[in-house]
Amino acid sequence: MPRIGSGTLVTGLTAAALAVIAVLAVQASGSAADHPVTARPSSPAATAPTAKVPPVTQVPVLPANTGSGKHVVYGLAAKRVWLVNGANKVVRTYVVAPGSVDPAPGRYKVTSRTARGTGGDGIAIEHVVRFATVGATVIGFSAAVDASMPSPDPQKKTGGIRETPADGDELWKLAVIDTKIVVVR
């Protein structure tokens, strides 16, 4: 009987093993669609329907030349606010609903703050941060307590720049008296 060398035996076994693995891989890929894997929820709360996640959009970059240090930037055309911390990092940016009167582009400081009040449109507001006056109209950021962001009545002169309550909370924490507010076109 002829002798088979150990190298030939190892090569043969390796080839056979690879062939078996290839067959199993083909079978597995063919049945994956037939048997999807689903995770079992760990609690009843985990079975609650989830909200649709909106598509990721590119966050607008902080406008150039707005200064350094802690400040708030309000973009008139973008209808957007950027909150910048003391390390010059944007910590939040969000869309706002401006009033019917806009401040002129420029540099301002927070002049007053009120925790709760009533807006010029009669809506209950919170976290009012004022920084400018145009004629007799006071300009400032605020959040409607009911979270509404109505379009301003063009017949009324309102300077309230509406934000959501969550955004208003963050602005309130950052924009204390004398905090810089930069308004850009």
PDB file of C-alpha atoms in Angstrom:
ATOM      1  CA  MET A   1       0.000   0.000   0.000  1.00  0.00           C
ATOM      2  CA  PRO A   2       1.407   3.384  -0.950  1.00  0.00           C
ATOM      3  CA  ARG A   3       2.140   5.856   1.750  1.00  0.00           C
ATOM      4  CA  ILE A   4       0.545   9.330   1.752  1.00  0.00           C
ATOM      5  CA  GLY A   5       2.804  12.074   3.036  1.00  0.00           C
ATOM      6  CA  SER A   6       1.656  14.220   5.937  1.00  0.00           C
ATOM      7  CA  GLY A   7       1.836  17.392   3.773  1.00  0.00           C
ATOM      8  CA  THR A   8      -0.530  15.866   1.213  1.00  0.00           C
ATOM      9  CA  LEU A   9      -2.919  14.783   3.963  1.00  0.00           C
ATOM     10  CA  VAL A  10      -3.007  18.272   5.549  1.00  0.00           C
ATOM     11  CA  THR A  11      -3.545  19.884   2.139  1.00  0.00           C
ATOM     12  CA  GLY A  12      -6.439  17.533   1.380  1.00  0.00           C
ATOM     13  CA  LEU A  13      -8.112  18.095   4.745  1.00  0.00           C
ATOM     14  CA  THR A  14      -7.726  21.874   4.414  1.00  0.00           C
ATOM     15  CA  ALA A  15      -9.269  21.848   0.932  1.00  0.00           C
ATOM     16  CA  ALA A  16     -12.187  19.723   2.171  1.00  0.00           C
ATOM     17  CA  ALA A  17     -12.771  22.035   5.139  1.00  0.00           C
ATOM     18  CA  LEU A  18     -12.774  25.110   2.879  1.00  0.00           C
ATOM     19  CA  ALA A  19     -15.253  23.420   0.534  1.00  0.00           C
ATOM     20  CA  VAL A  20     -17.599  22.651   3.457  1.00  0.00           C
ATOM     21  CA  ILE A  21     -17.331  26.249   4.723  1.00  0.00           C
ATOM     22  CA  ALA A  22     -18.111  27.600   1.243  1.00  0.00           C
ATOM     23  CA  VAL A  23     -21.212  25.386   0.955  1.00  0.00           C
ATOM     24  CA  LEU A  24     -22.427  26.451   4.411  1.00  0.00           C
ATOM     25  CA  ALA A  25     -21.849  30.138   3.585  1.00  0.00           C
ATOM     26  CA  VAL A  26     -23.885  29.860   0.376  1.00  0.00           C
ATOM     27  CA  GLN A  27     -26.694  28.109   2.242  1.00  0.00           C
ATOM     28  CA  ALA A  28     -26.663  30.708   5.017  1.00  0.00           C
ATOM     29  CA  SER A  29     -26.779  33.662   2.641  1.00  0.00           C
ATOM     30  CA  GLY A  30     -29.674  32.117   0.752  1.00  0.00           C
ATOM     31  CA  SER A  31     -31.780  31.599   3.870  1.00  0.00           C
ATOM     32  CA  ALA A  32     -31.021  34.901   5.606  1.00  0.00           C
ATOM     33  CA  ALA A  33     -33.907  36.696   3.904  1.00  0.00           C
ATOM     34  CA  ASP A  34     -36.284  33.843   4.758  1.00  0.00           C
ATOM     35  CA  HIS A  35     -35.476  33.944   8.462  1.00  0.00           C
ATOM     36  CA  PRO A  36     -34.810  37.497   9.639  1.00  0.00           C
ATOM     37  CA  VAL A  37     -33.346  37.806  13.098  1.00  0.00           C
ATOM     38  CA  THR A  38     -35.373  39.935  15.479  1.00  0.00           C
ATOM     39  CA  ALA A  39     -34.371  40.998  18.938  1.00  0.00           C
ATOM     40  CA  ARG A  40     -36.724  40.137  21.734  1.00  0.00           C
ATOM     41  CA  PRO A  41     -37.752  43.153  23.785  1.00  0.00           C
ATOM     42  CA  SER A  42     -36.544  43.031  27.356  1.00  0.00           C
ATOM     43  CA  SER A  43     -39.603  44.817  28.738  1.00  0.00           C
ATOM     44  CA  PRO A  44     -43.134  45.763  27.677  1.00  0.00           C
ATOM     45  CA  ALA A  45     -42.003  49.385  27.287  1.00  0.00           C
ATOM     46  CA  ALA A  46     -39.547  48.273  24.639  1.00  0.00           C
ATOM     47  CA  THR A  47     -42.447  47.160  22.427  1.00  0.00           C
ATOM     48  CA  ALA A  48     -43.879  50.688  22.168  1.00  0.00           C
ATOM     49  CA  PRO A  49     -43.868  52.099  18.648  1.00  0.00           C
ATOM     50  CA  THR A  50     -41.004  54.416  17.881  1.00  0.00           C
ATOM     51  CA  ALA A  51     -41.243  57.763  16.153  1.00  0.00           C
ATOM     52  CA  LYS A  52     -39.885  58.100  12.658  1.00  0.00           C
ATOM     53  CA  VAL A  53     -36.411  59.548  12.684  1.00  0.00           C
ATOM     54  CA  PRO A  54     -36.142  62.522  10.345  1.00  0.00           C
ATOM     55  CA  PRO A  55     -33.410  62.411   7.725  1.00  0.00           C
ATOM     56  CA  VAL A  56     -30.090  63.830   8.822  1.00  0.00           C
ATOM     57  CA  THR A  57     -29.621  67.335   7.541  1.00  0.00           C
ATOM     58  CA  GLN A  58     -26.483  69.374   7.567  1.00  0.00           C
ATOM     59  CA  VAL A  59     -26.408  71.817  10.473  1.00  0.00           C
ATOM     60  CA  PRO A  60     -25.718  75.371   9.341  1.00  0.00           C
ATOM     61  CA  VAL A  61     -22.258  76.566  10.266  1.00  0.00           C
ATOM     62  CA  LEU A  62     -21.884  79.486  12.644  1.00  0.00           C
ATOM     63  CA  PRO A  63     -21.678  82.683  10.555  1.00  0.00           C
ATOM     64  CA  ALA A  64     -18.182  84.164  10.271  1.00  0.00           C
ATOM     65  CA  ASN A  65     -16.950  87.148  12.277  1.00  0.00           C
ATOM     66  CA  THR A  66     -19.464  86.860  15.093  1.00  0.00           C
ATOM     67  CA  GLY A  67     -16.904  87.235  17.846  1.00  0.00           C
ATOM     68  CA  SER A  68     -15.395  85.013  20.464  1.00  0.00           C
ATOM     69  CA  GLY A  69     -16.322  83.860  23.908  1.00  0.00           C
ATOM     70  CA  LYS A  70     -19.818  83.163  25.156  1.00  0.00           C
ATOM     71  CA  HIS A  71     -22.425  84.734  22.871  1.00  0.00           C
ATOM     72  CA  VAL A  72     -25.670  84.231  20.968  1.00  0.00           C
ATOM     73  CA  VAL A  73     -25.894  84.663  17.195  1.00  0.00           C
ATOM     74  CA  TYR A  74     -29.230  85.422  15.541  1.00  0.00           C
ATOM     75  CA  GLY A  75     -29.385  85.027  11.756  1.00  0.00           C
ATOM     76  CA  LEU A  76     -32.216  87.113  10.303  1.00  0.00           C
ATOM     77  CA  ALA A  77     -32.373  85.447   6.873  1.00  0.00           C
ATOM     78  CA  ALA A  78     -31.781  81.954   8.255  1.00  0.00           C
ATOM     79  CA  LYS A  79     -34.304  82.476  11.084  1.00  0.00           C
ATOM     80  CA  ARG A  80     -31.796  80.595  13.217  1.00  0.00           C
ATOM     81  CA  VAL A  81     -30.008  80.992  16.539  1.00  0.00           C
ATOM     82  CA  TRP A  82     -26.582  79.645  17.496  1.00  0.00           C
ATOM     83  CA  LEU A  83     -25.595  79.373  21.176  1.00  0.00           C
ATOM     84  CA  VAL A  84     -21.821  79.636  21.612  1.00  0.00           C
ATOM     85  CA  ASN A  85     -20.136  78.775  24.912  1.00  0.00           C
ATOM     86  CA  GLY A  86     -17.043  80.358  26.463  1.00  0.00           C
ATOM     87  CA  ALA A  87     -14.777  77.926  24.582  1.00  0.00           C
ATOM     88  CA  ASN A  88     -16.137  79.246  21.236  1.00  0.00           C
ATOM     89  CA  LYS A  89     -18.024  75.994  20.631  1.00  0.00           C
ATOM     90  CA  VAL A  90     -21.565  75.973  19.235  1.00  0.00           C
ATOM     91  CA  VAL A  91     -23.524  74.091  21.882  1.00  0.00           C
ATOM     92  CA  ARG A  92     -26.904  74.401  20.181  1.00  0.00           C
ATOM     93  CA  THR A  93     -28.466  75.794  17.029  1.00  0.00           C
ATOM     94  CA  TYR A  94     -32.142  75.949  16.175  1.00  0.00           C
ATOM     95  CA  VAL A  95     -34.771  77.589  13.993  1.00  0.00           C
ATOM     96  CA  VAL A  96     -36.913  80.407  15.403  1.00  0.00           C
ATOM     97  CA  ALA A  97     -40.094  82.237  14.405  1.00  0.00           C
ATOM     98  CA  PRO A  98     -39.304  85.971  14.302  1.00  0.00           C
ATOM     99  CA  GLY A  99     -41.733  88.719  15.230  1.00  0.00           C
ATOM    100  CA  SER A 100     -42.920  91.347  12.764  1.00  0.00           C
ATOM    101  CA  VAL A 101     -40.107  93.777  13.683  1.00  0.00           C
ATOM    102  CA  ASP A 102     -36.454  92.784  13.186  1.00  0.00           C
ATOM    103  CA  PRO A 103     -33.429  94.260  14.935  1.00  0.00           C
ATOM    104  CA  ALA A 104     -30.756  95.760  12.689  1.00  0.00           C
ATOM    105  CA  PRO A 105     -27.656  93.607  12.157  1.00  0.00           C
ATOM    106  CA  GLY A 106     -25.086  94.454  14.807  1.00  0.00           C
ATOM    107  CA  ARG A 107     -23.799  93.707  18.278  1.00  0.00           C
ATOM    108  CA  TYR A 108     -26.012  93.931  21.340  1.00  0.00           C
ATOM    109  CA  LYS A 109     -26.042  92.785  24.964  1.00  0.00           C
ATOM    110  CA  VAL A 110     -28.788  91.165  27.005  1.00  0.00           C
ATOM    111  CA  THR A 111     -30.486  94.050  28.812  1.00  0.00           C
ATOM    112  CA  SER A 112     -33.197  92.244  30.775  1.00  0.00           C
ATOM    113  CA  ARG A 113     -34.705  88.846  31.452  1.00  0.00           C
ATOM    114  CA  THR A 114     -38.115  87.716  32.675  1.00  0.00           C
ATOM    115  CA  ALA A 115     -38.992  84.154  33.667  1.00  0.00           C
ATOM    116  CA  ARG A 116     -42.681  84.383  32.629  1.00  0.00           C
ATOM    117  CA  GLY A 117     -44.966  86.912  31.041  1.00  0.00           C
ATOM    118  CA  THR A 118     -47.342  87.639  28.181  1.00  0.00           C
ATOM    119  CA  GLY A 119     -46.131  88.327  24.659  1.00  0.00           C
ATOM    120  CA  GLY A 120     -47.260  91.237  22.502  1.00  0.00           C
ATOM    121  CA  ASP A 121     -49.560  88.755  20.769  1.00  0.00           C
ATOM    122  CA  GLY A 122     -51.286  87.866  24.060  1.00  0.00           C
ATOM    123  CA  ILE A 123     -49.700  84.409  24.369  1.00  0.00           C
ATOM    124  CA  ALA A 124     -48.206  83.248  27.700  1.00  0.00           C
ATOM    125  CA  ILE A 125     -44.416  83.123  27.323  1.00  0.00           C
ATOM    126  CA  GLU A 126     -41.389  82.097  29.365  1.00  0.00           C
ATOM    127  CA  HIS A 127     -37.633  82.639  29.399  1.00  0.00           C
ATOM    128  CA  VAL A 128     -37.805  86.113  27.904  1.00  0.00           C
ATOM    129  CA  VAL A 129     -34.342  87.462  27.021  1.00  0.00           C
ATOM    130  CA  ARG A 130     -34.413  91.072  25.754  1.00  0.00           C
ATOM    131  CA  PHE A 131     -31.560  92.741  23.888  1.00  0.00           C
ATOM    132  CA  ALA A 132     -32.771  95.567  21.613  1.00  0.00           C
ATOM    133  CA  THR A 133     -35.456  98.150  20.942  1.00  0.00           C
ATOM    134  CA  VAL A 134     -36.665  99.286  17.520  1.00  0.00           C
ATOM    135  CA  GLY A 135     -38.809 102.386  18.005  1.00  0.00           C
ATOM    136  CA  ALA A 136     -41.265 101.393  20.726  1.00  0.00           C
ATOM    137  CA  THR A 137     -40.914  97.657  19.993  1.00  0.00           C
ATOM    138  CA  VAL A 138     -38.800  95.591  22.365  1.00  0.00           C
ATOM    139  CA  ILE A 139     -36.820  92.782  20.705  1.00  0.00           C
ATOM    140  CA  GLY A 140     -36.071  89.549  22.511  1.00  0.00           C
ATOM    141  CA  PHE A 141     -36.209  85.776  22.536  1.00  0.00           C
ATOM    142  CA  SER A 142     -39.042  83.884  24.226  1.00  0.00           C
ATOM    143  CA  ALA A 143     -40.814  80.542  24.238  1.00  0.00           C
ATOM    144  CA  ALA A 144     -44.585  80.156  24.239  1.00  0.00           C
ATOM    145  CA  VAL A 145     -45.647  78.132  27.260  1.00  0.00           C
ATOM    146  CA  ASP A 146     -47.970  76.118  24.995  1.00  0.00           C
ATOM    147  CA  ALA A 147     -45.006  75.492  22.614  1.00  0.00           C
ATOM    148  CA  SER A 148     -46.756  77.278  19.733  1.00  0.00           C
ATOM    149  CA  MET A 149     -44.693  79.193  17.201  1.00  0.00           C
ATOM    150  CA  PRO A 150     -47.302  81.334  15.456  1.00  0.00           C
ATOM    151  CA  SER A 151     -46.649  83.588  12.503  1.00  0.00           C
ATOM    152  CA  PRO A 152     -46.764  87.193  13.681  1.00  0.00           C
ATOM    153  CA  ASP A 153     -49.704  89.405  12.798  1.00  0.00           C
ATOM    154  CA  PRO A 154     -48.241  91.926  10.328  1.00  0.00           C
ATOM    155  CA  GLN A 155     -50.684  94.539  11.672  1.00  0.00           C
ATOM    156  CA  LYS A 156     -49.065  94.346  15.132  1.00  0.00           C
ATOM    157  CA  LYS A 157     -45.501  95.396  15.865  1.00  0.00           C
ATOM    158  CA  THR A 158     -44.049  92.471  17.791  1.00  0.00           C
ATOM    159  CA  GLY A 159     -40.396  91.888  18.542  1.00  0.00           C
ATOM    160  CA  GLY A 160     -40.680  88.459  20.106  1.00  0.00           C
ATOM    161  CA  ILE A 161     -38.392  85.886  18.487  1.00  0.00           C
ATOM    162  CA  ARG A 162     -40.151  82.622  19.335  1.00  0.00           C
ATOM    163  CA  GLU A 163     -38.310  79.421  20.115  1.00  0.00           C
ATOM    164  CA  THR A 164     -39.415  76.059  21.465  1.00  0.00           C
ATOM    165  CA  PRO A 165     -39.519  75.654  25.239  1.00  0.00           C
ATOM    166  CA  ALA A 166     -36.504  73.289  25.116  1.00  0.00           C
ATOM    167  CA  ASP A 167     -34.481  75.799  23.083  1.00  0.00           C
ATOM    168  CA  GLY A 168     -35.671  78.588  25.370  1.00  0.00           C
ATOM    169  CA  ASP A 169     -34.374  76.660  28.395  1.00  0.00           C
ATOM    170  CA  GLU A 170     -30.903  76.448  26.849  1.00  0.00           C
ATOM    171  CA  LEU A 171     -30.837  80.114  25.810  1.00  0.00           C
ATOM    172  CA  TRP A 172     -32.014  81.097  29.296  1.00  0.00           C
ATOM    173  CA  LYS A 173     -29.083  79.217  30.870  1.00  0.00           C
ATOM    174  CA  LEU A 174     -26.504  80.800  28.544  1.00  0.00           C
ATOM    175  CA  ALA A 175     -27.772  84.360  27.986  1.00  0.00           C
ATOM    176  CA  VAL A 176     -27.526  86.164  31.308  1.00  0.00           C
ATOM    177  CA  ILE A 177     -27.450  89.966  31.636  1.00  0.00           C
ATOM    178  CA  ASP A 178     -24.693  91.529  29.464  1.00  0.00           C
ATOM    179  CA  THR A 179     -24.195  88.374  27.357  1.00  0.00           C
ATOM    180  CA  LYS A 180     -23.289  89.351  23.784  1.00  0.00           C
ATOM    181  CA  ILE A 181     -25.980  88.982  21.126  1.00  0.00           C
ATOM    182  CA  VAL A 182     -24.787  89.241  17.520  1.00  0.00           C
ATOM    183  CA  VAL A 183     -27.415  89.795  14.827  1.00  0.00           C
ATOM    184  CA  VAL A 184     -26.377  88.945  11.272  1.00  0.00           C
ATOM    185  CA  ARG A 185     -28.201  89.303   7.990  1.00  0.00           C
TER     186      ARG A 185
END
